Short mmCIF file of C-alpha atoms and ligand atoms in Angstrom, two decimals:
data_model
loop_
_atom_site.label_atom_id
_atom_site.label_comp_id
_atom_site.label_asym_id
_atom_site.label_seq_id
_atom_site.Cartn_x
_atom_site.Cartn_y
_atom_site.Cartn_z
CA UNK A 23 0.00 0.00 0.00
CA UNK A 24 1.23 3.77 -1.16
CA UNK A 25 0.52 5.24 2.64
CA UNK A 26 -2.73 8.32 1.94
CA UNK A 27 -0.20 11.13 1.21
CA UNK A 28 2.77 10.06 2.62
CA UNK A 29 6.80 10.10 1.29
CA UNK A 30 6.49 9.15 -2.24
CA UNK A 31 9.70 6.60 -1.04
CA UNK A 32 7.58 4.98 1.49
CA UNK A 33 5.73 1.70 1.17
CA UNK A 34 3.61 0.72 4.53
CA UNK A 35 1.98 -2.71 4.50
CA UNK A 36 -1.68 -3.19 4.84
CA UNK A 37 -1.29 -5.10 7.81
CA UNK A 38 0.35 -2.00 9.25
CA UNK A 39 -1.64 0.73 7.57
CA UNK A 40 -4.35 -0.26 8.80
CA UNK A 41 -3.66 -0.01 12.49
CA UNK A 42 -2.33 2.96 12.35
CA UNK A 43 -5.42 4.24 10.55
CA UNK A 44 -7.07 2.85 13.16
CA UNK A 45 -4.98 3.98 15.76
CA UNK A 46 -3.77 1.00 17.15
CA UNK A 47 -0.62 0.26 19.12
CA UNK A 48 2.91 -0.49 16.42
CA UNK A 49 6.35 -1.13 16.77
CA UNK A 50 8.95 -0.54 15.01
CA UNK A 51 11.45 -3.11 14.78
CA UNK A 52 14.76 -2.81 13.09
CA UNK A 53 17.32 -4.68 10.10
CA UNK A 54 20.96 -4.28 10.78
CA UNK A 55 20.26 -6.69 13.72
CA UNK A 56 19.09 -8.75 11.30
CA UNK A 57 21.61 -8.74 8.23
CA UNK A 58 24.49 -7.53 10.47
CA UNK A 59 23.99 -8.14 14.38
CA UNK A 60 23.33 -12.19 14.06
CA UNK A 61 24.53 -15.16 12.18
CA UNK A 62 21.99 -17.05 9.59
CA UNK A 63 19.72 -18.67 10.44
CA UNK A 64 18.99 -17.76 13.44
CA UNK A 65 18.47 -14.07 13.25
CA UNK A 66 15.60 -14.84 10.39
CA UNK A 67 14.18 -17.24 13.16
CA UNK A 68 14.86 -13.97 15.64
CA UNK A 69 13.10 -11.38 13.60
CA UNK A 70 10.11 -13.83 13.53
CA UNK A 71 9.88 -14.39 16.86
CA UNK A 72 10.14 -10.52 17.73
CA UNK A 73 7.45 -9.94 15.39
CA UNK A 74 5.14 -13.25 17.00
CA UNK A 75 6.19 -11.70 20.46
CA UNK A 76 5.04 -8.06 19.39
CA UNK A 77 1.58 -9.62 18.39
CA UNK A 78 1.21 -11.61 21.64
CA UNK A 79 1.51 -8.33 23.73
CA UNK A 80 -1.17 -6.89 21.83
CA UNK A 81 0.92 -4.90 19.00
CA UNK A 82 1.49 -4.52 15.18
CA UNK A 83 5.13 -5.26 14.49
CA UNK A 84 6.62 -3.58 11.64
CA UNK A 85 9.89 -4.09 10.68
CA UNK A 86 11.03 -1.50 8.88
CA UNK A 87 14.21 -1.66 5.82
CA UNK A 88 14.99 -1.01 2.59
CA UNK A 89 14.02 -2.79 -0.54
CA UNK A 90 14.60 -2.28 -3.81
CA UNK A 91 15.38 1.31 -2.90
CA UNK A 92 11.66 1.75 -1.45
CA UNK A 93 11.34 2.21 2.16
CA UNK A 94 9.40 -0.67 3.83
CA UNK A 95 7.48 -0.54 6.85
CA UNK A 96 5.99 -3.81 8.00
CA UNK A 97 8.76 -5.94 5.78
CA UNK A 98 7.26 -9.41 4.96
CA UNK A 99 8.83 -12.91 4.90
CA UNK A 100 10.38 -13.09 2.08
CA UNK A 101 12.20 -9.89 2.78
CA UNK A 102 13.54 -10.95 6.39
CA UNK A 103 14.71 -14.01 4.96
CA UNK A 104 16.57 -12.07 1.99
CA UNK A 105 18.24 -9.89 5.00
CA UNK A 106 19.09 -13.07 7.00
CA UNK A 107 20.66 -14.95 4.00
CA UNK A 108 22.41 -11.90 2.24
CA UNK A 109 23.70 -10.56 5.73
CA UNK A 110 26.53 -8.19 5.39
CA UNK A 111 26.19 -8.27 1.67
CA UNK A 112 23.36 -5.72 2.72
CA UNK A 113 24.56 -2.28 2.91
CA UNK A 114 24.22 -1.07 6.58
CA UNK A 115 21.92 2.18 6.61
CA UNK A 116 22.83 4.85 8.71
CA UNK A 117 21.00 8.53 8.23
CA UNK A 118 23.79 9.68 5.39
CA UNK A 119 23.52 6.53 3.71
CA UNK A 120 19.72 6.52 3.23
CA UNK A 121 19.48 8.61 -0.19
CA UNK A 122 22.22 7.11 -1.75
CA UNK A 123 20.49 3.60 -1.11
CA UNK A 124 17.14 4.74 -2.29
CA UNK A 125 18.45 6.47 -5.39
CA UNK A 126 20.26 3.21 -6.33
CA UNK A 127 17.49 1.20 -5.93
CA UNK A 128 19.24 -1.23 -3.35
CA UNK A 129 18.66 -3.29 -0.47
CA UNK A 130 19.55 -1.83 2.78
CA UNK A 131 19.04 -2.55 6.45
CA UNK A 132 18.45 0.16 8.71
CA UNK A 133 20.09 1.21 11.70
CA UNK A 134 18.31 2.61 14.47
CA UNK A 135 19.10 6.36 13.43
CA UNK A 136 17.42 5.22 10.12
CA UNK A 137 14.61 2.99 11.47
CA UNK A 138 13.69 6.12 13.39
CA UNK A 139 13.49 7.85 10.69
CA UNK A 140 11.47 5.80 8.69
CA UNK A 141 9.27 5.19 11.67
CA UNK A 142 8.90 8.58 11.90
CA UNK A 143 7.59 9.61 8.80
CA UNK A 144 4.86 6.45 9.11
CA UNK A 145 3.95 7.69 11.94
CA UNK A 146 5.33 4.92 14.22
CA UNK A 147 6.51 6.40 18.22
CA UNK A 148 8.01 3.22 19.88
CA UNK A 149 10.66 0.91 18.47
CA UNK A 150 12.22 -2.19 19.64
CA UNK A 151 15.73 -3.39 19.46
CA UNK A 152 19.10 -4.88 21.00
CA UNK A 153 21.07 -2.13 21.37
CA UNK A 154 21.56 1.37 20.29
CA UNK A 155 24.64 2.49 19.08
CA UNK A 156 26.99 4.99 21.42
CA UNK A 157 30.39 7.22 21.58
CA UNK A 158 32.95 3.74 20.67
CA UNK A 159 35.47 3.87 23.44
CA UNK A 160 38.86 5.24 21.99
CA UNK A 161 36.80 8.05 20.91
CA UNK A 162 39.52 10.81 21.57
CA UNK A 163 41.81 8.97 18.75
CA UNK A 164 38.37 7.58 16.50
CA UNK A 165 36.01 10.40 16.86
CA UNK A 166 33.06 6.96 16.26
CA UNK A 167 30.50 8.38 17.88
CA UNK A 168 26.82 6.69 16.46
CA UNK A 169 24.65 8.47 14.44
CA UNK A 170 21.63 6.91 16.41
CA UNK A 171 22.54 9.73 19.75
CA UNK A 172 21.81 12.40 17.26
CA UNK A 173 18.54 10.49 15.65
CA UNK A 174 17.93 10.32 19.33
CA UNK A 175 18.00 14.00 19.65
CA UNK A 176 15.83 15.08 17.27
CA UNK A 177 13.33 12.26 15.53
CA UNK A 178 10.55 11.67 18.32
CA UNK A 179 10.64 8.16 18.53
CA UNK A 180 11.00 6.43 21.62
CA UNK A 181 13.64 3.26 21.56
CA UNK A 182 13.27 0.29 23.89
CA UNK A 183 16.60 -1.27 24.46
CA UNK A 184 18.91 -2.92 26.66
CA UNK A 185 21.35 -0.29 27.60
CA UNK A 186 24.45 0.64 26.64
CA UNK A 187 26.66 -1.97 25.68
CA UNK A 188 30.36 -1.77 26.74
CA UNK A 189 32.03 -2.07 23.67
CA UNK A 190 30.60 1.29 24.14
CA UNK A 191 32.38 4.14 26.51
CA UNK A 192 29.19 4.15 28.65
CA UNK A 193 29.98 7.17 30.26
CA UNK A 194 30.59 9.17 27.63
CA UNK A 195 27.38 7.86 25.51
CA UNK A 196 25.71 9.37 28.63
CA UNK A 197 26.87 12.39 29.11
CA UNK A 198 26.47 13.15 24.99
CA UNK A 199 22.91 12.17 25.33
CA UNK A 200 22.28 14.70 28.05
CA UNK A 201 24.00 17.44 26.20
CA UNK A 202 21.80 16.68 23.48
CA UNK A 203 18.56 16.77 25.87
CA UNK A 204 17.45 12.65 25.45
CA UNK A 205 16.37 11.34 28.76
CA UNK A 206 17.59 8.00 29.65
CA UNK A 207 14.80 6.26 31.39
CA UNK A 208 15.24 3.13 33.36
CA UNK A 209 12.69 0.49 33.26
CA UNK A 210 11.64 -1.45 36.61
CA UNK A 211 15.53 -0.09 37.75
CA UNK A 212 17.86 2.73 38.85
CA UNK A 213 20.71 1.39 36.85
CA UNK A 214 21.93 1.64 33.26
CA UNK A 215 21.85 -1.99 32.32
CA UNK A 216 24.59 -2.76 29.82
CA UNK A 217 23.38 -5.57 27.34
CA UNK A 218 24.48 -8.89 28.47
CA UNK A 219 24.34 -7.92 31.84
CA UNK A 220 22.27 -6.05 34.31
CA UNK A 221 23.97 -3.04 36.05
CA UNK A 222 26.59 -1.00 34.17
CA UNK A 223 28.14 0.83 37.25
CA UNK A 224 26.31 3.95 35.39
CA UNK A 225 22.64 5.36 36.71
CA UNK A 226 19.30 6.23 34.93
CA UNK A 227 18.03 9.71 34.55
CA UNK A 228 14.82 8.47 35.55
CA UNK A 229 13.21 5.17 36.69
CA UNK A 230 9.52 4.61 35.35
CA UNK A 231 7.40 1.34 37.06
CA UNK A 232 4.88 0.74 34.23
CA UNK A 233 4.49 1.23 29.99
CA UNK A 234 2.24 4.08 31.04
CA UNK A 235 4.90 5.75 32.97
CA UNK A 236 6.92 5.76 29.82
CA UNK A 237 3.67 6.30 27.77
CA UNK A 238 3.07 9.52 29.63
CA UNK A 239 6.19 10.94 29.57
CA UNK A 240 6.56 9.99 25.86
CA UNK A 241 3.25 12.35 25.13
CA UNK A 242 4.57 15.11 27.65
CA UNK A 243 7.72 15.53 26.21
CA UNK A 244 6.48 15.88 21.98
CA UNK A 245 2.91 17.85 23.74
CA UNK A 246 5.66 20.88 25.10
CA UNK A 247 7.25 20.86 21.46
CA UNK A 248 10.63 18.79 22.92
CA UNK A 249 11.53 17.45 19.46
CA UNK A 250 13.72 13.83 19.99
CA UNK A 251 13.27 10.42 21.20
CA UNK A 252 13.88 8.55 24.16
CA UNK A 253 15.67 5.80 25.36
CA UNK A 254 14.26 3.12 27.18
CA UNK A 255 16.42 0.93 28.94
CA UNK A 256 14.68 -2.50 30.12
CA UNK A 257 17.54 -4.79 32.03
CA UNK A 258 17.87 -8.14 30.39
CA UNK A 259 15.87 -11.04 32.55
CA UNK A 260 18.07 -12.11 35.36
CA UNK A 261 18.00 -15.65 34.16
CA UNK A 262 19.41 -14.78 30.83
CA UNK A 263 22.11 -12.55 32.16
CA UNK A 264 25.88 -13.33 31.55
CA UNK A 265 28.80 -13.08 33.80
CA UNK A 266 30.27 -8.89 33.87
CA UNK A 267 34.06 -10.06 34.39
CA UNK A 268 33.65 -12.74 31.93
CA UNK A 269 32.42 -10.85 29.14
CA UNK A 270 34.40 -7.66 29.78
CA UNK A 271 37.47 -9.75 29.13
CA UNK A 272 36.13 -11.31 25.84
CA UNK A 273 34.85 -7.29 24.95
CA UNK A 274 38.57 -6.09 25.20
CA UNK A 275 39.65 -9.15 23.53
CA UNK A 276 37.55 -8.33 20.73
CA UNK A 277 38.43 -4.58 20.78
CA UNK A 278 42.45 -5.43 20.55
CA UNK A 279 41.86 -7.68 17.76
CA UNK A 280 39.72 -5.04 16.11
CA UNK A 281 42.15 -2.16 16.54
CA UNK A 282 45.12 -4.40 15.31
CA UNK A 283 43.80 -5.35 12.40
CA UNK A 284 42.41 -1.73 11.72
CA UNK A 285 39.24 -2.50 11.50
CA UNK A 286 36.85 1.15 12.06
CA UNK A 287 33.53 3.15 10.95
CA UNK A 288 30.67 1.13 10.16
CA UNK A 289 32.60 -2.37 10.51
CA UNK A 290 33.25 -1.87 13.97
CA UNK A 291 29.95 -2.73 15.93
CA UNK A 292 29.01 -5.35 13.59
CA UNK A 293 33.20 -7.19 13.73
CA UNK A 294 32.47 -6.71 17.67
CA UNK A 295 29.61 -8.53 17.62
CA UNK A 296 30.34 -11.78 16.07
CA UNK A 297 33.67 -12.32 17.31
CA UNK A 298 32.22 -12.15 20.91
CA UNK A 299 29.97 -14.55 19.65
CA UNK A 300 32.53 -16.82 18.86
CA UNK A 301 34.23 -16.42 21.94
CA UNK A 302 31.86 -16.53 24.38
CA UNK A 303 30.48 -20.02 22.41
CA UNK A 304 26.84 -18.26 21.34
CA UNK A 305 26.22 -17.45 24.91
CA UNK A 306 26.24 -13.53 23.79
CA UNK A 307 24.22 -14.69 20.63
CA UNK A 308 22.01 -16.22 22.91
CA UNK A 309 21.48 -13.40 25.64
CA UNK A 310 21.48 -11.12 22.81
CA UNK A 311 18.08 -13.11 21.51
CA UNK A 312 16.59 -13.16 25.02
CA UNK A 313 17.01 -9.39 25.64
CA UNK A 314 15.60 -7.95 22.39
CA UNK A 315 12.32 -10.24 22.96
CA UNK A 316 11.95 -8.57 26.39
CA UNK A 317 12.64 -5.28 24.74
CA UNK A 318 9.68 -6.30 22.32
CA UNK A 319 7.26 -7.51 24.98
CA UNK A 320 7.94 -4.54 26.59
CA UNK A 321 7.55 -1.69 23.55
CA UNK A 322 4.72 -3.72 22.70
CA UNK A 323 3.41 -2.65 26.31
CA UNK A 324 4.26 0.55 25.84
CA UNK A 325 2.65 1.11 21.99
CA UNK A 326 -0.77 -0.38 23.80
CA UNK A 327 -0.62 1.89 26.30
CA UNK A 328 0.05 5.31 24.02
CA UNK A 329 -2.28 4.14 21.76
CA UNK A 330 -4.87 3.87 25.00
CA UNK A 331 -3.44 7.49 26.50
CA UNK A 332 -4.51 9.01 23.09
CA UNK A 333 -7.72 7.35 23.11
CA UNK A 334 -8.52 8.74 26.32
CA UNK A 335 -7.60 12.26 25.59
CA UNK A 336 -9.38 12.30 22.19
CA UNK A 337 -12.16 11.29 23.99
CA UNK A 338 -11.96 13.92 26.59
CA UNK A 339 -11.69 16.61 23.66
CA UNK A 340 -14.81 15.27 21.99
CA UNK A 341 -16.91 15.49 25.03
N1 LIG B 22 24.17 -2.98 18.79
C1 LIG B 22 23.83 -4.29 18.83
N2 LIG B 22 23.39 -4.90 17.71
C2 LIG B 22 23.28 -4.22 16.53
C3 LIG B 22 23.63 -2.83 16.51
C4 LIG B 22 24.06 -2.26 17.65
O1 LIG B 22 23.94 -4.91 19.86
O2 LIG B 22 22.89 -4.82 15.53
C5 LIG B 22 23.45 -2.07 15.24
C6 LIG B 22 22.20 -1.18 15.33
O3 LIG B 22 21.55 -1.21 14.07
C7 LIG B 22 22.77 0.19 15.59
C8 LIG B 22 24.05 0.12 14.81
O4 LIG B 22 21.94 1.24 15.16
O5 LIG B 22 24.54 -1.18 15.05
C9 LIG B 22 25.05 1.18 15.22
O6 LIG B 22 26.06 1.23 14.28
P1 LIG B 22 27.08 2.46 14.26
O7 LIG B 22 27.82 2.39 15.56
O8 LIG B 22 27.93 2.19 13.07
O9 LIG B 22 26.26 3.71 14.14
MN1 LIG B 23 30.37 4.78 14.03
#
C-alpha cells in the first residue's frame, strides 16, 4: 500500500496501515540486527519471533528496511529471509547513507538512526531493538560516535533497548545524550543496564514502574514541542544474564583484535559482535536473543498503552 499522502519513497503494508489508521498500538522493529547483528539462520528465526512476540503483547510489528530502494514498513517474509541470507552483503543504513540507497534502488538494512526515521515519517513512536549504538570507546583517537545519539536527539521516537553496551564508553554515551537533551529512562531499575548484563556501574536519569509511565512521559515531552526520542532501557531477565568479568574480558579481547587489524567506521559494531559470539560459544548470541524479545514484549506494552493514552484524551476533547 502507497501510505494516503505520505513520502512518495515509502511503502507501509496493509497489515500495518491499517492499524495505524485505526490507531492501534505499532512497533517498530529494526534490520541491521538482522543482516548484520546475528549469524543465519537464526536471526531470520529472531526477527520472527520478535514480530510473533510483538503480536502476543497486543501490538502490530513492523519491521522497517529497505528494498529495492523503497522504504518498507511492516517488511514481509520473504524480505527478512533475503536480509538473514544476504547478511553483510546488505549495505548497513545509517542517516547519510539513506538517499544514496534509495536512489540506487538497493537493499539496505536500517540502523536505528534510520529505522527512526522511517518510523517517523509512518507515523510509528516506539521501536524495539538490541542495542543502540553509542560514543565507541577510543573516541579521543576515532572520533566513532553513532549516528543513532543524534537520531535520538531530534526524531521523536522512543527506543526500547537494553542499555548501553560496553564495547561502548558508557559514560561518555551518557553524558552526549544529556547534552543533546534525550532522557535516559530506566525500566523497573535505577541502573543503566549494559546488554548482556544487568547493572553497568552507570545510573538512569529516571526510573519509570509501568508502559504508562513511559507512555506519559513519551506524550509530555512531543505535547511541550521537545523534538527527539527517548531511550528506554529495560535490564535483560536475570535468568538470561551473563557473567560482567567474563564478558568484559572477551569485549577487550575483541576490541584489541579489532584495533590491530584496523578494523573502524561502520565495521566496527558489527566485527564486535560476532567475534564475541565466537568467543563466548553463542552465549552472547544467545542473551542477545533473550534481551531484544523482552525489549519487544515490553515496547509492545508501551505502543498499547500510548495508543490507549490518546484514546482517552481524544475522547476527553470530543466530550
Ligand atoms: N548494537 C547491537 N546490535 C546491533 C547494533 C548495535 O547490539 O545490531 C546495530 C544497530 O543497528 C545500531 C548500529 O543502530 O549497530 C550502530 O552502528 P554504528 O555504531 O555504526 O552507528
Ligand atoms: Mn560509528
Amino acid at each position: 500500500m502507497k501510505g494516503r499522502d505520505l513520502n512518495p519513497h515509502l511503502d507501509i503494508s496493509p497489515e500495518v496501515a491499517s492499524a495505524l489508521a485505526e490507531g492501534r498500538p505499532v512497533v517498530a522493529l529494526e534490520s541491521t540486527i538482522i543482516s548484520h547483528g546475528m549469524p543465519y539462520p537464526r536471526n531470520v528465526e529472531t526477527a520472527r519471533e520478535v514480530q510473533a512476540t510483538v503480536r502476543a503483547h497486543g501490538a502490530t510489528p513492523a519491521t522497517i528496511a529497505i528494498i529495492g530502494g523503497r522504504l518498507k514498513v511492516g517488511v514481509d517474509d520473504e524480505g527478512i529471509e533475503l536480509l538473514g541470507r544476504k547478511g553483510r552483503e546488505i549495505v548497513k543504513t545509517s542517516r547519510r547513507d539513506l538517499p544514496i540507497v534509495v536512489t540506487r534502488g538497493q537493499d539496505g538494512a536500517t540502523t536505528v538512526a534510520a529505522t527512526m526515521i522511517v518510523a517517523a515519517m509512518a507515523g510509528v513512536r516506539v521501536f524495539a531493538t538490541g542495542g543502540i549504538g553509542g560514543v565507541h570507546r577510543g573516541v579521543e583517537e576515532s572520533f566513532d560516535i553513532s549516528a543513532d545519539l543524534d537520531e535520538l536527539a531530534r526524531t521523536n521516537v522512543a527506543v526500547v533497548c537494553a542499555g548501553v553496551k560496553s564495547v561502548l564508553d558508557i559514560g561518555r554515551t551518557l553524558e552526549y545524550l544529556e547534552t543533546r537533551g534525550v532522557p535516559v529512562v530506566g525500566y523497573q531499575t535505577d541502573a543503566l543496564p549494559a546488554f548482556y548484563t544487568r547493572d553497568s556501574g552507570y545510573g538512569v536519569d529516571y526510573r519509570a514502574e509501568s508502559a504508562q509511565d513511559v507512555a506519559e512521559a513519551m506524550a509530555t515531552k512531543w505535547t511541550l514541542g521537545l523534538d527527539g526520542g527517548m531511550v528506554v532501557a529495560a535490564p535483560i531477565p536475570e535468568e538470561y544474564a551473563l557473567d560482567k568479568g567474563e564478558m568484559d574480558a572477551l569485549i577487550d579481547a575483541a576490541i584489541d583484535e579489532m584495533n590491530s587489524r584496523g578494523i573502524t567506521g561502520k565495521e566496527t559494531t558489527p566485527f564486535l559482535l560476532s567475534r564475541i559470539a565466537e568467543s563466548s560459544e553463542g552465549r552472547s548470541l544467545d542473551a542477545n536473543i533473550r534481551l531484544v524479545l523482552n525489549n519487544a514484549a515490553l515496547a509492545a506494552k508501551i505502543a498499547v498503552a500510548y495508543a490507549e493514552r490518546n484514546d482517552r484524551v481524544q475522547g476527553l476533547e470530543e466530550s
